[in-house]
CSV table of C-alpha atoms in Angstrom, one decimal:
chain,number,residue,atom,x,y,z
A,1,MET,CA,19.3,-5.6,12.5
A,2,HIS,CA,20.7,-3.8,16.0
A,3,ASP,CA,18.6,-1.5,18.3
A,4,THR,CA,18.9,1.7,20.3
A,5,ILE,CA,17.1,1.9,22.9
A,6,SER,CA,17.4,3.9,26.4
A,7,ILE,CA,19.1,2.0,29.5
A,8,ASN,CA,15.6,2.5,31.3
A,9,GLN,CA,14.4,-0.1,28.1
A,10,LEU,CA,17.5,-3.2,28.9
A,11,LYS,CA,16.3,-6.1,30.2
A,12,PRO,CA,18.3,-9.5,31.5
A,13,GLY,CA,18.8,-11.3,28.2
A,14,MET,CA,19.3,-8.9,26.3
A,15,PHE,CA,22.8,-8.7,24.1
A,16,VAL,CA,25.3,-5.0,24.2
A,17,VAL,CA,26.5,-4.4,21.1
A,18,GLN,CA,28.2,-0.9,22.1
A,19,VAL,CA,27.6,1.8,24.5
A,20,SER,CA,26.1,4.2,22.2
A,21,LYS,CA,25.4,7.5,25.4
A,22,GLN,CA,26.9,8.1,29.1
A,23,SER,CA,27.4,11.1,31.2
A,24,GLY,CA,30.5,9.2,32.8
A,25,SER,CA,33.7,8.2,31.4
A,26,VAL,CA,33.5,4.8,32.4
A,27,LYS,CA,35.0,2.7,29.7
A,28,ILE,CA,32.4,-0.4,29.8
A,29,LYS,CA,33.3,-3.4,27.6
A,30,ASN,CA,31.9,-3.1,23.9
A,31,GLN,CA,30.2,-6.4,23.5
A,32,GLY,CA,28.1,-9.5,25.6
A,33,TRP,CA,24.8,-10.3,27.4
A,34,VAL,CA,23.4,-8.5,29.8
A,35,LYS,CA,22.2,-11.3,32.5
A,36,THR,CA,20.9,-10.0,36.0
A,37,GLN,CA,19.0,-7.0,37.1
A,38,THR,CA,22.0,-6.3,39.5
A,39,ALA,CA,24.4,-5.7,36.2
A,40,ILE,CA,21.5,-3.0,34.6
A,41,ASP,CA,22.1,-0.9,37.9
A,42,LYS,CA,25.4,-1.4,37.8
A,43,LEU,CA,25.1,0.1,34.3
A,44,LYS,CA,23.2,3.1,35.5
A,45,LYS,CA,25.3,4.0,38.2
A,46,VAL,CA,28.2,4.1,36.1
A,47,GLY,CA,26.1,6.7,33.5
A,48,VAL,CA,25.0,4.8,30.8
A,49,GLN,CA,21.5,6.7,29.4
A,50,GLU,CA,21.8,4.7,25.4
A,51,ILE,CA,22.4,1.6,24.1
A,52,ILE,CA,22.8,-0.9,21.4
A,53,ILE,CA,21.4,-4.1,21.2
A,54,ASP,CA,21.2,-7.1,19.1
A,55,PRO,CA,16.9,-7.9,19.5
A,56,ASP,CA,18.1,-11.7,17.8
A,57,LYS,CA,20.3,-12.1,20.3
A,58,THR,CA,18.6,-12.0,22.8
A,59,LEU,CA,18.2,-14.6,25.4
A,60,GLN,CA,14.9,-16.6,26.4
A,61,ARG,CA,14.7,-16.9,30.0
A,62,LYS,CA,13.9,-20.3,31.2
A,63,LYS,CA,10.3,-20.0,32.2
A,64,PRO,CA,9.5,-21.9,35.8
A,65,SER,CA,7.4,-25.2,36.2
A,66,LYS,CA,4.0,-25.1,35.2
A,67,GLU,CA,3.1,-25.0,38.3
A,68,ALA,CA,4.8,-22.3,39.7
A,69,GLN,CA,4.3,-19.9,36.7
A,70,PRO,CA,2.2,-16.9,37.7
A,71,LYS,CA,-0.8,-16.0,35.6
A,72,PRO,CA,-0.4,-13.0,33.5
A,73,THR,CA,-1.2,-9.7,33.4
A,74,SER,CA,-3.5,-8.2,30.9
A,75,THR,CA,-0.3,-6.8,29.2
A,76,GLU,CA,1.5,-9.3,29.4
A,77,SER,CA,-1.1,-11.5,27.4
A,78,ALA,CA,-0.4,-8.9,25.0
A,79,LYS,CA,3.6,-9.7,24.3
A,80,PRO,CA,4.7,-10.4,20.4
A,81,GLN,CA,5.2,-14.6,20.3
A,82,SER,CA,8.4,-13.5,18.1
A,83,SER,CA,11.4,-10.9,18.0
A,84,ASP,CA,10.3,-9.5,15.0
A,85,PRO,CA,7.9,-7.1,15.0
A,86,TRP,CA,6.4,-8.0,11.2
A,87,ALA,CA,5.3,-11.4,13.0
A,88,SER,CA,1.8,-12.2,13.0
A,89,SER,CA,-0.4,-14.8,14.2
A,90,VAL,CA,-3.6,-15.0,12.5
A,91,SER,CA,-4.8,-13.9,9.1
A,92,VAL,CA,-5.7,-10.3,8.8
A,93,GLU,CA,-9.1,-11.9,7.5
A,94,SER,CA,-9.7,-13.4,10.5
A,95,GLU,CA,-8.7,-10.4,13.4
A,96,LEU,CA,-10.6,-8.5,10.4
A,97,ASN,CA,-14.4,-8.7,12.4
A,98,LYS,CA,-12.5,-7.8,15.4
A,99,ALA,CA,-10.6,-4.9,14.4
A,100,GLN,CA,-13.7,-3.6,13.8
A,101,ARG,CA,-16.1,-4.4,17.0
A,102,LEU,CA,-13.4,-2.7,18.4
A,103,TYR,CA,-12.9,0.4,15.9
A,104,SER,CA,-17.0,0.8,16.1
A,105,GLU,CA,-17.0,0.5,20.3
A,106,ALA,CA,-13.9,3.4,20.3
A,107,LYS,CA,-16.1,5.9,18.3
A,108,GLN,CA,-18.8,5.0,20.7
A,109,LEU,CA,-16.5,5.8,24.0
A,110,GLN,CA,-15.7,9.1,22.2
A,111,SER,CA,-19.0,10.1,21.7
A,112,LYS,CA,-19.8,9.4,25.5
A,113,ALA,CA,-17.3,11.3,26.3
A,114,PHE,CA,-17.9,14.0,24.9
A,115,LYS,CA,-21.1,14.5,25.9
A,116,ASP,CA,-19.9,14.1,29.6
A,117,ILE,CA,-17.4,16.5,29.1
A,118,LYS,CA,-19.9,19.5,28.1
A,119,ALA,CA,-22.2,18.1,30.6
A,120,GLY,CA,-19.9,19.0,32.7
A,121,ARG,CA,-18.9,15.5,33.8
A,122,LYS,CA,-15.6,13.7,34.4
A,123,ILE,CA,-14.6,11.1,31.8
A,124,ASP,CA,-14.1,7.1,32.7
A,125,VAL,CA,-10.3,6.1,31.5
A,126,GLY,CA,-11.7,3.1,32.4
A,127,PRO,CA,-12.8,2.2,29.5
A,128,PHE,CA,-10.7,3.9,27.1
A,129,LYS,CA,-7.8,1.8,29.1
A,130,ASP,CA,-10.4,-1.1,27.9
A,131,VAL,CA,-10.0,0.2,24.5
A,132,ALA,CA,-6.6,0.6,23.8
A,133,LYS,CA,-5.6,-2.4,25.3
A,134,GLY,CA,-7.7,-4.1,22.9
A,135,PHE,CA,-6.4,-1.9,20.3
A,136,MET,CA,-2.7,-3.7,22.0
A,137,ASP,CA,-4.3,-7.2,21.3
A,138,SER,CA,-5.0,-6.7,18.4
A,139,VAL,CA,-2.3,-5.3,16.6
A,140,PHE,CA,0.5,-8.0,18.3
A,141,ARG,CA,-2.1,-10.4,16.2
A,142,ASN,CA,-1.7,-8.9,13.0
A,143,GLN,CA,-1.4,-5.0,12.2
A,144,ASP,CA,-3.1,-5.6,9.0
A,145,ALA,CA,-6.2,-5.2,10.3
A,146,LEU,CA,-6.7,-1.9,12.1
A,147,ALA,CA,-4.1,-0.5,9.4
A,148,CYS,CA,-6.9,-1.2,7.1
A,149,LEU,CA,-8.9,0.7,9.4
A,150,THR,CA,-7.2,3.6,9.5
A,151,ARG,CA,-7.3,4.0,6.2
A,152,LEU,CA,-10.9,4.1,5.8
A,153,ARG,CA,-12.6,8.2,6.4
A,154,GLU,CA,-15.6,9.8,6.7
A,155,LYS,CA,-15.4,13.1,6.2
A,156,ASP,CA,-17.7,14.4,8.5
A,157,ALA,CA,-16.2,12.0,11.3
A,158,TYR,CA,-12.9,13.4,11.8
A,159,LEU,CA,-12.3,14.3,15.5
A,160,MET,CA,-13.5,11.4,17.0
A,161,GLU,CA,-11.3,9.0,13.7
A,162,HIS,CA,-8.6,11.4,13.9
A,163,SER,CA,-7.6,10.3,17.4
A,164,ILE,CA,-8.5,6.8,16.8
A,165,ASN,CA,-6.2,6.3,14.0
A,166,VAL,CA,-3.8,7.9,16.4
A,167,SER,CA,-4.5,5.5,18.8
A,168,ILE,CA,-3.6,2.3,16.1
A,169,LEU,CA,-0.6,4.0,14.5
A,170,MET,CA,1.3,4.5,17.8
A,171,THR,CA,0.5,0.9,18.8
A,172,ILE,CA,1.9,0.4,15.6
A,173,PHE,CA,4.6,2.4,15.9
A,174,ALA,CA,5.8,1.5,19.6
A,175,LYS,CA,5.6,-1.9,18.4
A,176,HIS,CA,8.5,-1.9,15.6
A,177,LEU,CA,10.6,-0.3,18.4
A,178,ARG,CA,9.9,-2.7,20.4
A,179,LEU,CA,8.9,-0.7,23.6
A,180,ASP,CA,7.6,-2.8,26.7
A,181,THR,CA,4.1,-3.6,26.7
A,182,ASP,CA,2.8,-1.3,30.0
A,183,THR,CA,4.3,1.5,28.3
A,184,ILE,CA,2.8,0.4,24.7
A,185,HIS,CA,-1.0,0.5,26.9
A,186,GLU,CA,-0.6,4.1,28.6
A,187,LEU,CA,0.9,5.2,24.5
A,188,ALA,CA,-2.4,3.8,23.2
A,189,THR,CA,-4.7,5.1,25.7
A,190,GLY,CA,-3.3,8.5,25.4
A,191,ALA,CA,-3.2,8.9,22.0
A,192,LEU,CA,-6.5,7.8,21.9
A,193,LEU,CA,-7.5,10.5,24.3
A,194,HIS,CA,-5.2,13.2,22.8
A,195,ASP,CA,-7.6,16.0,21.6
A,196,ILE,CA,-10.2,14.9,23.8
A,197,GLY,CA,-9.5,19.3,24.9
A,198,LYS,CA,-11.0,20.0,21.7
A,199,ILE,CA,-14.6,19.7,22.9
A,200,LYS,CA,-14.0,23.2,25.0
A,201,ILE,CA,-12.9,24.8,21.6
A,202,PRO,CA,-16.3,26.5,20.0
A,203,ASP,CA,-17.7,24.6,17.5
A,204,GLU,CA,-17.7,27.4,14.7
A,205,ILE,CA,-13.9,27.2,15.2
A,206,LEU,CA,-13.6,23.7,15.6
A,207,HIS,CA,-15.6,23.3,12.4
A,208,LYS,CA,-14.9,26.2,10.3
A,209,PRO,CA,-14.5,25.2,6.9
A,210,GLY,CA,-11.5,27.5,5.6
A,211,ARG,CA,-8.5,28.9,7.5
A,212,LEU,CA,-8.8,30.0,11.2
A,213,THR,CA,-7.7,33.3,11.3
A,214,GLU,CA,-5.2,34.6,13.7
A,215,GLN,CA,-7.1,35.1,16.5
A,216,GLU,CA,-8.8,32.1,15.7
A,217,PHE,CA,-5.9,29.7,15.9
A,218,ALA,CA,-5.2,31.0,19.7
A,219,VAL,CA,-8.1,29.9,20.6
A,220,ILE,CA,-7.5,26.2,19.2
A,221,LYS,CA,-3.6,26.2,20.0
A,222,ASP,CA,-5.1,25.6,24.0
A,223,HIS,CA,-7.6,22.1,23.3
A,224,ALA,CA,-3.9,20.9,24.2
A,225,ARG,CA,-4.4,22.5,27.4
A,226,PHE,CA,-7.8,21.5,27.8
A,227,SER,CA,-6.7,17.7,27.5
A,228,LYS,CA,-4.4,18.1,29.8
A,229,GLU,CA,-6.7,19.5,31.7
A,230,ILE,CA,-9.5,16.8,31.6
A,231,LEU,CA,-7.0,13.7,32.2
A,232,GLU,CA,-5.5,14.9,34.7
A,233,GLN,CA,-8.6,15.3,36.8
A,234,SER,CA,-9.9,12.2,35.2
A,235,GLY,CA,-6.4,10.7,37.3
A,236,LEU,CA,-4.6,9.5,35.0
A,237,THR,CA,-0.2,10.5,34.7
A,238,GLY,CA,2.6,10.5,32.8
A,239,ILE,CA,3.2,9.3,29.8
A,240,ALA,CA,-0.9,9.5,28.9
A,241,VAL,CA,-0.9,12.8,30.0
A,242,ASP,CA,2.1,14.2,28.4
A,243,ILE,CA,0.8,13.1,24.9
A,244,ALA,CA,-2.6,14.9,25.6
A,245,GLY,CA,-0.8,17.9,27.0
A,246,PHE,CA,2.5,18.6,24.6
A,247,HIS,CA,1.7,16.6,20.9
A,248,HIS,CA,1.8,19.8,19.5
A,249,GLU,CA,5.3,20.9,21.2
A,250,ARG,CA,8.0,20.8,17.8
A,251,ILE,CA,12.0,20.3,18.6
A,252,ASP,CA,12.7,24.0,18.1
A,253,GLY,CA,10.2,25.4,20.4
A,254,THR,CA,8.3,26.9,17.9
A,255,GLY,CA,4.7,24.7,19.1
A,256,TYR,CA,2.0,25.2,21.4
A,257,PRO,CA,0.6,26.0,23.8
A,258,PHE,CA,3.8,25.2,26.5
A,259,GLY,CA,6.6,26.3,23.6
A,260,LYS,CA,9.0,23.0,24.9
A,261,LYS,CA,12.3,22.3,23.1
A,262,ALA,CA,14.6,19.6,22.4
A,263,GLU,CA,15.5,18.0,25.8
A,264,GLU,CA,11.8,19.3,27.3
A,265,ILE,CA,9.8,16.5,24.5
A,266,SER,CA,10.3,12.6,25.5
A,267,GLN,CA,10.6,10.4,23.0
A,268,TYR,CA,6.8,9.4,23.1
A,269,VAL,CA,5.8,13.0,22.7
A,270,ARG,CA,8.0,13.5,19.8
A,271,MET,CA,5.9,10.1,18.9
A,272,ALA,CA,2.7,11.4,19.1
A,273,SER,CA,3.6,14.7,17.3
A,274,ILE,CA,5.3,13.0,14.1
A,275,VAL,CA,1.9,10.0,14.5
A,276,ASP,CA,-0.2,13.2,14.6
A,277,VAL,CA,0.7,14.8,12.1
A,278,TYR,CA,0.8,12.2,9.4
A,279,ASP,CA,-2.6,11.2,10.0
A,280,ALA,CA,-3.8,14.5,10.4
A,281,LEU,CA,-2.4,15.3,6.7
A,282,THR,CA,-4.0,11.7,4.8
A,283,ALA,CA,-7.5,12.6,6.7
A,284,GLU,CA,-9.6,13.8,4.1
A,285,ARG,CA,-12.2,16.5,5.9
A,286,VAL,CA,-15.1,18.4,4.5
A,287,TYR,CA,-13.5,21.4,3.1
A,288,LYS,CA,-10.0,19.7,2.0
A,289,GLU,CA,-8.7,16.6,0.1
A,290,GLY,CA,-6.2,13.7,2.5
A,291,MET,CA,-2.7,13.7,0.8
A,292,THR,CA,-1.3,10.2,-0.3
A,293,PRO,CA,0.8,8.6,3.0
A,294,ILE,CA,4.0,9.3,0.1
A,295,GLN,CA,2.9,13.6,-0.1
A,296,ALA,CA,2.8,13.2,4.2
A,297,PHE,CA,6.0,11.7,4.7
A,298,LYS,CA,7.5,14.4,2.9
A,299,ILE,CA,6.0,17.4,4.7
A,300,LEU,CA,6.8,15.9,8.1
A,301,LYS,CA,10.5,15.0,5.7
A,302,ASP,CA,10.7,18.9,5.1
A,303,GLY,CA,10.2,19.0,9.2
A,304,VAL,CA,13.2,17.8,10.3
A,305,PRO,CA,15.4,18.7,12.5
A,306,ASN,CA,13.2,21.6,13.3
A,307,SER,CA,9.9,20.0,14.6
A,308,PHE,CA,10.3,16.5,14.4
A,309,ASP,CA,13.2,13.8,15.1
A,310,GLY,CA,14.7,12.8,12.0
A,311,GLU,CA,15.7,9.3,13.5
A,312,LEU,CA,11.8,8.7,14.4
A,313,LEU,CA,10.3,9.6,11.7
A,314,ASN,CA,12.2,7.5,9.2
A,315,ARG,CA,11.4,4.3,11.9
A,316,PHE,CA,7.3,5.8,11.4
A,317,ILE,CA,8.1,5.2,7.7
A,318,GLN,CA,9.6,1.8,7.4
A,319,CYS,CA,6.7,0.5,9.9
A,320,ILE,CA,4.0,1.7,8.2
A,321,GLY,CA,5.6,1.7,4.5
A,322,VAL,CA,5.7,3.9,1.5
A,323,HIS,CA,2.2,2.4,0.7
A,324,PRO,CA,0.7,1.2,3.9
A,325,VAL,CA,-1.7,-1.1,4.1
A,326,GLY,CA,-5.4,-0.1,3.5
A,327,THR,CA,-3.6,2.9,0.6
A,328,LEU,CA,-5.6,2.2,-2.9
A,329,VAL,CA,-2.9,2.1,-6.0
A,330,LYS,CA,-2.7,1.3,-9.3
A,331,LEU,CA,-0.3,-1.1,-11.3
A,332,THR,CA,0.9,-0.6,-14.8
A,333,ASN,CA,-2.1,-2.6,-16.1
A,334,HIS,CA,-4.6,-0.6,-15.1
A,335,LYS,CA,-5.4,-3.1,-12.1
A,336,VAL,CA,-6.9,-1.4,-9.1
A,337,GLY,CA,-6.3,-2.8,-5.8
A,338,VAL,CA,-5.8,-1.9,-1.5
A,339,VAL,CA,-2.3,-3.0,-0.4
A,340,SER,CA,-3.0,-6.6,2.4
A,341,ARG,CA,0.5,-6.6,3.5
A,342,SER,CA,3.5,-4.7,4.1
A,343,ASN,CA,6.7,-5.7,2.6
A,344,PRO,CA,9.5,-4.2,4.8
A,345,ASN,CA,12.3,-6.1,2.3
A,346,ASP,CA,10.7,-3.9,-0.5
A,347,PRO,CA,8.3,-1.0,0.4
A,348,LEU,CA,7.6,-0.6,-3.1
A,349,LYS,CA,6.1,-4.3,-3.9
A,350,PRO,CA,3.5,-5.0,-1.4
A,351,GLN,CA,1.3,-7.5,-1.1
A,352,VAL,CA,-2.0,-6.0,-3.0
A,353,LYS,CA,-6.1,-7.1,-3.3
A,354,THR,CA,-7.3,-6.2,-7.1
A,355,PHE,CA,-11.5,-5.9,-7.8
A,356,TYR,CA,-11.6,-2.9,-10.4
A,357,ASN,CA,-10.0,-2.6,-13.5
A,358,ALA,CA,-9.1,1.3,-14.0
A,359,LYS,CA,-9.5,1.0,-18.4
A,360,HIS,CA,-13.1,-0.7,-18.5
A,361,ALA,CA,-14.2,0.9,-15.3
A,362,HIS,CA,-16.1,-2.3,-13.4
A,363,TYR,CA,-15.3,-4.3,-11.1
A,364,THR,CA,-13.5,-7.5,-11.0
A,365,GLN,CA,-13.1,-10.5,-9.2
A,366,VAL,CA,-10.6,-10.0,-6.0
A,367,GLU,CA,-6.6,-11.1,-6.8
A,368,ASP,CA,-4.0,-11.9,-4.3
A,369,ILE,CA,-1.1,-10.4,-5.7
A,370,ASP,CA,2.2,-10.1,-4.4
A,371,LEU,CA,4.2,-8.1,-6.6
A,372,THR,CA,7.7,-10.1,-5.3
A,373,ARG,CA,6.6,-12.7,-7.8
A,374,ALA,CA,3.9,-10.8,-10.2
A,375,ARG,CA,4.4,-10.6,-14.2
A,376,ALA,CA,5.9,-8.0,-16.0
A,377,ASN,CA,3.7,-6.3,-16.2
A,378,GLU,CA,2.4,-5.9,-12.2
A,379,GLU,CA,4.1,-3.5,-11.2
A,380,LEU,CA,2.8,-0.8,-8.5
A,381,GLU,CA,1.9,2.6,-11.1
A,382,ALA,CA,0.8,4.7,-7.9
A,383,ALA,CA,-1.1,5.9,-5.1
A,384,VAL,CA,-4.9,6.5,-5.8
A,385,LYS,CA,-8.2,8.3,-4.1
A,386,PRO,CA,-11.1,6.3,-4.4
A,387,GLU,CA,-13.0,9.6,-6.4
A,388,LEU,CA,-11.0,9.1,-9.7
A,389,PHE,CA,-12.5,5.6,-10.1
A,390,ASN,CA,-16.0,5.7,-8.3
A,391,ILE,CA,-15.4,3.0,-6.4
A,392,ASP,CA,-16.8,2.7,-3.0
A,393,LEU,CA,-13.6,1.2,-1.0
A,394,MET,CA,-15.8,0.2,2.4
A,395,ARG,CA,-18.1,-2.6,0.2
A,396,PHE,CA,-14.8,-3.6,-0.8
A,397,PHE,CA,-13.8,-4.0,2.1
A,398,LYS,CA,-17.2,-5.4,3.5
A,399,HIS,CA,-18.1,-7.8,0.7
A,400,SER,CA,-14.0,-8.8,0.0
A,401,LEU,CA,-12.4,-9.1,3.1
A,402,MET,CA,-14.8,-9.5,6.5
A,403,PRO,CA,-14.5,-13.1,6.5
């Protein structure tokens, strides 16, 4: 499997399959390993902008001796141990407790930040960076743990949970795009704070249980501008600020509040706009039911190419899965369960933990089913909602998944 990356992401040891985009006219050898930073600098100099690499052929650089080996930085410690973005170093069950503590910490942090802003105080972005780092480490250990938690929604906690979920999903997305860890950390931090400006929107508009008027929508559009200002005043720069300020911009220029378009919108902001809309569409709100992931993906697809980047959307769907981890599904034999692990090779056959019988309306003993090896009557029928069967999904998670 080949990946297209920008020249700025090219590292010594990567195998270049071909140059996919350049501003110059110099002919460049198609395939081979780039072994030095000097070689990369020469490619930049002749106008190479994007290349296609084969990540499986990346050369592993020799480690320095133990005495000479520097201590890893906070972001280096989070580097995945495998070139396979689906690889996990721990089980989902063993990671869930850590993931739940991180999620709770993030909610408390959001609540404190809202109070600080209302009181006219600057927010301290340091703890947000720490939580974002925690998300990154957890995702590298096993992305399914935090992914599960993004599917457990509280209808009256959307403002806090949405930003947390976007941060988690952005981290997973960036990991699958094989972005460097410093960039992933910035993306996770920016996503965690991307809607912080909503605290400056009047409550009667922000929490209105229904369609906004044209005047009300004009007010709420400014939340992205407020988010950008708050982060800038708090000392953040770069990617994190761009995500906060521009996540509602659209490729055709119809977004808000700045009306940016096309190449004015970076890859990172394009990623954030996809994840932001996906989580908003699948969220349970007091005044509306959340969509299934498949329904949300269809709406996002309808927004290509005017609103969303089609290539990035396809990569997002691929890494999240047609039936994302944490999705409640019903099998053809009436068993109901939660997707516990995606299957990138066959998205319609994930691993499922069943715990309920829809035909007889009662809980059953938890059973792990790998649908690639399941019996003939055990096929995934559809994603379902807990309310349809009076299922307490949180109860299932606490009693059947938490170690």
